[in-house]
Tab-separated table of C-alpha atoms in Angstrom:
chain	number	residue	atom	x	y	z
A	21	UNK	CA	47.760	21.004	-7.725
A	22	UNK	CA	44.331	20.836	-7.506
A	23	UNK	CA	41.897	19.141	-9.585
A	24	UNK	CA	40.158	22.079	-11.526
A	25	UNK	CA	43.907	23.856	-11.695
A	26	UNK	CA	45.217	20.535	-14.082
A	27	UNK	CA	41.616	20.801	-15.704
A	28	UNK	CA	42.658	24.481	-16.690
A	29	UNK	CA	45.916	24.214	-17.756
A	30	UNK	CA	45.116	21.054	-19.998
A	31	UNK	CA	42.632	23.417	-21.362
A	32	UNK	CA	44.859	26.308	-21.449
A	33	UNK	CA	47.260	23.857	-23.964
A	34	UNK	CA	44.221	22.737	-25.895
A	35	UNK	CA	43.783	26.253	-26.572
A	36	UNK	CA	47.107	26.924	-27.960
A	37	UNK	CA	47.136	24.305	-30.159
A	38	UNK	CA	43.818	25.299	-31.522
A	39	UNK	CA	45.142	28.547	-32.206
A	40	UNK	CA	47.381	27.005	-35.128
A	41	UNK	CA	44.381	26.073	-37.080
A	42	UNK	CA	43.836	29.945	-38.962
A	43	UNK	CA	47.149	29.845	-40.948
A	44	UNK	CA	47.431	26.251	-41.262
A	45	UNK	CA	43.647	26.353	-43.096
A	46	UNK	CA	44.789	29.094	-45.263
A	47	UNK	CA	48.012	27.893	-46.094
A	48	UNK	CA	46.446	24.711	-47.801
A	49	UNK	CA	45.238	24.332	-51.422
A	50	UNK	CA	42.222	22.624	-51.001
A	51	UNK	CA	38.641	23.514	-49.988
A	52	UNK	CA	37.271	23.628	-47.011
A	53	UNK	CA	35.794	20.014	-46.557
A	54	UNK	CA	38.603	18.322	-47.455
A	55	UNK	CA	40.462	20.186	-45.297
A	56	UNK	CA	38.351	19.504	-42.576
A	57	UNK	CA	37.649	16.152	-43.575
A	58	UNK	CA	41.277	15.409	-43.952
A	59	UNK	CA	41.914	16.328	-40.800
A	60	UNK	CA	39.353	14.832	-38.517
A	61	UNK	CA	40.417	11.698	-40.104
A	62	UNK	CA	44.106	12.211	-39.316
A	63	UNK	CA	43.320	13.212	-35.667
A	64	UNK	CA	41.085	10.273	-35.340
A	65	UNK	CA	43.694	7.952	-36.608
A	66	UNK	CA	45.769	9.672	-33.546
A	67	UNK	CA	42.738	9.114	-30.880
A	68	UNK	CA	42.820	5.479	-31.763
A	69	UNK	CA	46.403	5.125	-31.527
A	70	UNK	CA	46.573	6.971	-27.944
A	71	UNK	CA	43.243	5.624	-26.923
A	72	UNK	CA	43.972	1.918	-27.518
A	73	UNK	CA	40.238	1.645	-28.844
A	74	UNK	CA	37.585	2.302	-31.010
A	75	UNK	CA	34.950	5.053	-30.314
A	76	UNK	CA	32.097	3.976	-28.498
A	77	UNK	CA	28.755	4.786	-29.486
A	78	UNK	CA	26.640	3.858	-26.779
A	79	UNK	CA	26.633	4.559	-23.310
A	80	UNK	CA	25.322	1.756	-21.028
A	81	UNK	CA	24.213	1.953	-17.131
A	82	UNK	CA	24.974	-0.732	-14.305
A	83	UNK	CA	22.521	-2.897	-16.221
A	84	UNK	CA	24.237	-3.046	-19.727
A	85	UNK	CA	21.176	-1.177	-20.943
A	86	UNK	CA	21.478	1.624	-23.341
A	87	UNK	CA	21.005	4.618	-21.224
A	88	UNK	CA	19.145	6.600	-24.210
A	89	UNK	CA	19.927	10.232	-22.147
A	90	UNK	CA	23.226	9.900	-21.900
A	91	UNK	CA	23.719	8.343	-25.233
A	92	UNK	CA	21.643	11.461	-26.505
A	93	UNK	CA	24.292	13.810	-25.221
A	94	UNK	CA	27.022	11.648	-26.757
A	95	UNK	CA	25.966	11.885	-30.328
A	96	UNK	CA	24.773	15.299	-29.978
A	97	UNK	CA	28.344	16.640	-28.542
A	98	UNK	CA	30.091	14.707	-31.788
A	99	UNK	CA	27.706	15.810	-34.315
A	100	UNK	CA	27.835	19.904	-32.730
A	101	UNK	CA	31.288	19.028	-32.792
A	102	UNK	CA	31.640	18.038	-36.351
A	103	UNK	CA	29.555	21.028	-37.494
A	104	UNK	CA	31.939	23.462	-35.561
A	105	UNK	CA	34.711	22.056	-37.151
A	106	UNK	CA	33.270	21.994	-40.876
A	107	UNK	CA	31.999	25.955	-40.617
A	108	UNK	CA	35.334	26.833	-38.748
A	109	UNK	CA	37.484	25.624	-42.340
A	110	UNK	CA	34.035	27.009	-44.858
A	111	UNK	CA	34.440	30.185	-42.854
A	112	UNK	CA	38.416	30.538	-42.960
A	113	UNK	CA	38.545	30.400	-46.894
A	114	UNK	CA	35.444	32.960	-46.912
A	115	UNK	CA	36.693	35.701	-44.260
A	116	UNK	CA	39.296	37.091	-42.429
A	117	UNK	CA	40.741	34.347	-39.648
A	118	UNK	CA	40.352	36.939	-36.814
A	119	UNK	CA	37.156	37.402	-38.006
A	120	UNK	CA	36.475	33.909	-37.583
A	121	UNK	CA	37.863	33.433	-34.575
A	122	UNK	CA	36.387	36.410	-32.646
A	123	UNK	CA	32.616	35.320	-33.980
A	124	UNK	CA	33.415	31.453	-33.153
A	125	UNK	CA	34.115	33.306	-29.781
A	126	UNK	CA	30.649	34.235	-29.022
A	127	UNK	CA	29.720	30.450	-27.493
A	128	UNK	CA	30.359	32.188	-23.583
A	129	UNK	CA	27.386	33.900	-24.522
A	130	UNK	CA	25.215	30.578	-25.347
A	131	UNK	CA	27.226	28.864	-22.332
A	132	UNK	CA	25.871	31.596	-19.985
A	133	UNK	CA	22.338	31.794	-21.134
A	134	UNK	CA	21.879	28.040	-21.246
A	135	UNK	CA	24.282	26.122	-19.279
A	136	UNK	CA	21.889	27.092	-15.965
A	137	UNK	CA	18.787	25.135	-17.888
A	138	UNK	CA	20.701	22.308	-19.229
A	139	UNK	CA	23.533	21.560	-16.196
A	140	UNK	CA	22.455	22.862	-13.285
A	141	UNK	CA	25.410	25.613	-12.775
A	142	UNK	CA	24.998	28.747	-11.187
A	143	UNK	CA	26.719	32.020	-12.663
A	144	UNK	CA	28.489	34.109	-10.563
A	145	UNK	CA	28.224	37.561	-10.919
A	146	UNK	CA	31.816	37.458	-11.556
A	147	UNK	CA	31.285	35.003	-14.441
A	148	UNK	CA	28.993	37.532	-16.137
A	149	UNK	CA	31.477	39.583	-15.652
A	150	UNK	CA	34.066	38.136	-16.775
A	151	UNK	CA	32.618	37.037	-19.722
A	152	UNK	CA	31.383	40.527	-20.460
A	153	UNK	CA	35.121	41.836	-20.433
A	154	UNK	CA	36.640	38.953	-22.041
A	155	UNK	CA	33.780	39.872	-24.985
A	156	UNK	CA	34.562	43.348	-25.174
A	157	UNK	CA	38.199	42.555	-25.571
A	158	UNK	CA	38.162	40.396	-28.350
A	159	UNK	CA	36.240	42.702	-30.480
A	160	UNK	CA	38.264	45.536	-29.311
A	161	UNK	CA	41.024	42.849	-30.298
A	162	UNK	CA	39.946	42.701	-34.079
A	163	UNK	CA	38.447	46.179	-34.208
A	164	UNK	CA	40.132	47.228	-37.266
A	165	UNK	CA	39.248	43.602	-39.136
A	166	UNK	CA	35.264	43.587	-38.578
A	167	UNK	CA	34.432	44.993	-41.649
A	168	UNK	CA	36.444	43.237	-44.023
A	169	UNK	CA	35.565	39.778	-43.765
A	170	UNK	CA	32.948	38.272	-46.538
A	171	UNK	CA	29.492	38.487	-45.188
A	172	UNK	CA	29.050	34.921	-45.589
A	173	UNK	CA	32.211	33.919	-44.168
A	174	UNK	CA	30.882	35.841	-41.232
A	175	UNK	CA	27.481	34.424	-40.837
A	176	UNK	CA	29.399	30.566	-41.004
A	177	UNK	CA	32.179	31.877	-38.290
A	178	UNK	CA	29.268	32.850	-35.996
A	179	UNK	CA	27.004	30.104	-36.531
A	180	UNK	CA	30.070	27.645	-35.542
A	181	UNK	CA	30.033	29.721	-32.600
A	182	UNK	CA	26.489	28.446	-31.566
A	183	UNK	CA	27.200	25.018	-32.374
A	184	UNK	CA	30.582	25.141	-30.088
A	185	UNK	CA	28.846	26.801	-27.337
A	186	UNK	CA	26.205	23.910	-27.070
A	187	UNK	CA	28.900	21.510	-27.953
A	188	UNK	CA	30.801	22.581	-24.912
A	189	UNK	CA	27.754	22.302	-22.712
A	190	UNK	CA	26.797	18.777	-24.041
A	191	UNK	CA	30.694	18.118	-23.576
A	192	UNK	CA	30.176	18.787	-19.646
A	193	UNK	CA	27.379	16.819	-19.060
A	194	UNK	CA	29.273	13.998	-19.699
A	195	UNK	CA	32.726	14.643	-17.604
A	196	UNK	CA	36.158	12.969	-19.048
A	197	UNK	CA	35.345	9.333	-20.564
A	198	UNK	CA	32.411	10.399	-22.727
A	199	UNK	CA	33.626	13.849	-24.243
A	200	UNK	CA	36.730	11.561	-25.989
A	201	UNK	CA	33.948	9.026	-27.140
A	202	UNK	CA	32.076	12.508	-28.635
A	203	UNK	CA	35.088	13.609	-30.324
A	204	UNK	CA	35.702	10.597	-32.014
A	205	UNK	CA	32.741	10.250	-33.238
A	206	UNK	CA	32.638	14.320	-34.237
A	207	UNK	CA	36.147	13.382	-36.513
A	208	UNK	CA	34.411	9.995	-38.138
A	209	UNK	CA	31.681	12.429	-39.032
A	210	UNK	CA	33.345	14.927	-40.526
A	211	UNK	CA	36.447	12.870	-42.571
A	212	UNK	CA	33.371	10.726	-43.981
A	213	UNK	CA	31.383	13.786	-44.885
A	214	UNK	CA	34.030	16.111	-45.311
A	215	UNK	CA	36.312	13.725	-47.961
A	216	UNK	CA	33.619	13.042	-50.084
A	217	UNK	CA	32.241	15.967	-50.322
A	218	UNK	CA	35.674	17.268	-51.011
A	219	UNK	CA	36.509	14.474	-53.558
A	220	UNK	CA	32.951	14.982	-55.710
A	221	UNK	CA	33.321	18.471	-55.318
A	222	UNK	CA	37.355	18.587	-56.903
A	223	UNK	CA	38.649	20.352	-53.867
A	224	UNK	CA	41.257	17.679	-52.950
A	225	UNK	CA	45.321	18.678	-52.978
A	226	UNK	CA	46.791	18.905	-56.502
A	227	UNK	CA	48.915	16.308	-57.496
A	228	UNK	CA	52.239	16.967	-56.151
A	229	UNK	CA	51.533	19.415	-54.193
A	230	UNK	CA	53.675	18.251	-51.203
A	231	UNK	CA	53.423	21.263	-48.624
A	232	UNK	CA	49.745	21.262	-48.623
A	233	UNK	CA	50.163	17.499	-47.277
A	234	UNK	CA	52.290	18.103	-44.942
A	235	UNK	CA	50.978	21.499	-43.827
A	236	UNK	CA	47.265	19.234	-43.563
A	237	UNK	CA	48.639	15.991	-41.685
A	238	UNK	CA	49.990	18.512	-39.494
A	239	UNK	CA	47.436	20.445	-38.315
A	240	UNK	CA	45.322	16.961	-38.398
A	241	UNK	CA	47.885	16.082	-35.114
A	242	UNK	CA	48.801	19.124	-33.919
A	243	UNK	CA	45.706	21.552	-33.934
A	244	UNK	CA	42.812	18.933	-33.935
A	245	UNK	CA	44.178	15.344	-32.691
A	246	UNK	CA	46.602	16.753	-29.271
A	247	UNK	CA	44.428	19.737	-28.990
A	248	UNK	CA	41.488	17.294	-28.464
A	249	UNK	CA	42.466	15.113	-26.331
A	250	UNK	CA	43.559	17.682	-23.514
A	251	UNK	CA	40.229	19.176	-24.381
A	252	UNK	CA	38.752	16.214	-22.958
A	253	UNK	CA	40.446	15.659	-20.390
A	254	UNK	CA	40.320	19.003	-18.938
A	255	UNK	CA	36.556	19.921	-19.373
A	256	UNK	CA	35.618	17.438	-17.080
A	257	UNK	CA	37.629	19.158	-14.577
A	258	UNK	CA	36.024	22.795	-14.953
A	259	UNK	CA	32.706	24.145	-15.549
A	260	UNK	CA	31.372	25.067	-18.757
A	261	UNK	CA	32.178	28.637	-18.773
A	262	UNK	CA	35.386	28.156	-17.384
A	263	UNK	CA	35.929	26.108	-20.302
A	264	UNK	CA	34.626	28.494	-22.761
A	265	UNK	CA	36.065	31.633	-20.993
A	266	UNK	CA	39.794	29.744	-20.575
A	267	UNK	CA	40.140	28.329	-24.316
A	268	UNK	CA	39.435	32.203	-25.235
A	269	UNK	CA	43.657	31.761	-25.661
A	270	UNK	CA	42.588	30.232	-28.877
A	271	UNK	CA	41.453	34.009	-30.146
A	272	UNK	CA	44.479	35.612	-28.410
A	273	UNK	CA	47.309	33.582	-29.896
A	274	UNK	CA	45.624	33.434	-33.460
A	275	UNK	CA	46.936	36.649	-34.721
A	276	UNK	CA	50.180	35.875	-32.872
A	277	UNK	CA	50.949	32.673	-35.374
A	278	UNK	CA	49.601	34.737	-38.364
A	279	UNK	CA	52.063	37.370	-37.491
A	280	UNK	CA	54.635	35.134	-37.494
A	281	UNK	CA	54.178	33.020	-39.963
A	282	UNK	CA	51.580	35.157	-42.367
A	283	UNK	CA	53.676	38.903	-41.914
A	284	UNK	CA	50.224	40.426	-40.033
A	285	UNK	CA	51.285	42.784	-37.498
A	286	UNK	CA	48.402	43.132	-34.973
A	287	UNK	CA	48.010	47.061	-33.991
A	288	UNK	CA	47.331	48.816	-30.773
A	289	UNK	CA	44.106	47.995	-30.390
A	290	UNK	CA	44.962	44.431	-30.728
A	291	UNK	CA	47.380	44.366	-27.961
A	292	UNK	CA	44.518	46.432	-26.213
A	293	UNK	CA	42.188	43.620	-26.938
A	294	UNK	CA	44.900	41.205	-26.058
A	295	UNK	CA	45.338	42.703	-22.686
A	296	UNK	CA	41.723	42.924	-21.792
A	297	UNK	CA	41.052	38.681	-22.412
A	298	UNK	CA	44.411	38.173	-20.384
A	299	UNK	CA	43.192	40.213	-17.359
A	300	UNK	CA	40.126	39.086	-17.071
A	301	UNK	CA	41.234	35.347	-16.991
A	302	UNK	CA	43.422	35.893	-14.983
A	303	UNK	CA	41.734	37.991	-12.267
A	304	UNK	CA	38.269	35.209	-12.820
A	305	UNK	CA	41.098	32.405	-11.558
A	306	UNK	CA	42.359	34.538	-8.923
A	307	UNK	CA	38.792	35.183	-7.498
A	308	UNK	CA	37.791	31.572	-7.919
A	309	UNK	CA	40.740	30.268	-5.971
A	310	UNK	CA	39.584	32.765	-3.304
A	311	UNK	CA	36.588	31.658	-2.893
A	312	UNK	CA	37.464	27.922	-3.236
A	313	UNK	CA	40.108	28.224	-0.431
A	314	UNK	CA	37.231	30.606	1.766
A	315	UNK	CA	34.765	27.391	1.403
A	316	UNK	CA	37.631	25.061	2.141
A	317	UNK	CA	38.383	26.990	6.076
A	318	UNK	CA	35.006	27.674	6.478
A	319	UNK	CA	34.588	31.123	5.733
A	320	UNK	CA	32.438	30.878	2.985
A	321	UNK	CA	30.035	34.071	3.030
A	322	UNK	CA	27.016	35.267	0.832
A	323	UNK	CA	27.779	36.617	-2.130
């Protein structure tokens, strides 16, 4: 198994585990930053654990010097981070959860426009494509769900969509070791923030309300703490886009847990939609391992 294969399938897991986050949002009684802040601190409590360490917030070169560049892209990875994370919840309790998730889904489009300037990486024409079709799918995907969404909601799910698609490119720069550094700090952020806003603002959990606990400590492991860590391991392994384009799951499987567990049975076009991301993953892998294996024997040609 190749190197950028276990990057993608770590990714590909992240993904589904992300995809819990919609109904497990909804389903608790609280507002949004305590949710959010609630949960970053229950998946950082689960970095620390796994890690064997606390976040680091500098990064130093051969010289033990603070390597200010580098250090830059740490904090601004955590702190995009932590913003994603804080609209994704604000945006869930305002709007539709497709909605959000198919307007948190526009960060290929920042990732292609940008990730040239900032990393170096040259688009394929099939990248452009790809993320064309995987675009058109998801909102052929929630076609039917556009409109009904609160127009605030809306303008939160798509800003978190900017802030994950520079997160993600920020995320890159630094390979494997300091993306978990960024997340940490991105969860110490947003339990600090997100708790006491929470707590002065009297959105915490009702006393004795149980389910909401559990339901929150949860998604805290599940959709944020596991989902995180393959997330960093993985996107060190692939480029950006491949990143953005592969965690796309997250949007597919969505609906599928609401269905399940919410009684929302996605229509035609969804399955449509659904079809469209899965293809054009799919056949974006296929050509990549083409061309990988051409370079590999030497039979590279221009494209």
């Amino acid at each position: 198994m190749t190197k950028s294969t276990r990057g993608a399938i770590q990714l590909a897991l992240c993904a589904l585990f992300w995809s819990t986050g919609g109904v497990f949002v909804k389903s608790v009684n609280a507002s949004s930053f305590f949710i959010a802040g609630f949960r970053s601190l229950t998946a950082l409590i689960v970095f620390l654990i796994v890690l064997r360490r606390p976040p680091v917030f500098t990064v130093r070169d051969e010289q033990n010097k603070i390597d200010r560049p580098k250090t830059l892209y740490l904090w601004l990875a955590g702190i995009l981070y932590a913003a994603t994370m804080i609209l994704f919840c604000m945006a869930n309790k305002l709007t539709t959860a497709a909605n959000t998730i198919l307007l948190q889904y526009t960060n290929p489009i920042y990732i292609i426009l940008f990730s040239p300037l900032l990393l170096g990486e040259k688009n394929s024409r099939w990248d452009y494509c790809t993320a064309f079709g995987v675009m058109c799918g998801i909102v052929l995907f929630f076609a039917g769900d556009l409109d009904a969404g609160n127009f605030l909601g809306n303008i939160l799910a798509a800003l978190s969509g900017l802030t994950f698609g520079f997160c993600t490119i920020y995320m890159r720069k630094q390979r494997t070791t300091g993306s978990e550094n960024s997340f940490m700090i991105a969860h110490l952020v947003t339990a600090v923030a997100g708790i006491s806003i929470g707590f002065a603002g009297g959105g915490s959990i009702p006393a004795g309300d149980w389910q909401s606990w559990i339901k929150l400590i949860s998604c805290g492991i599940i959709q944020m703490a596991f989902a995180t860590i393959l997330y960093s391991r993985g996107i060190g392994k692939v480029t950006a886009l491949s990143a953005g384009i592969i965690t796309m799951i997250e949007p597919l499987m969505n609906p599928v847990w609401v269905m399940i567990f919410g009684n929302e049975v996605p229509g035609v076009l969804a399955l449509a939609g659904g079809a469209i991301i899965l293809g054009c993953i799919l056949l974006r892998e296929i050509v990549n391992y083409y061309r990988h294996y051409k370079k590999e024997n030497g039979m590279e040609t221009k494209s």
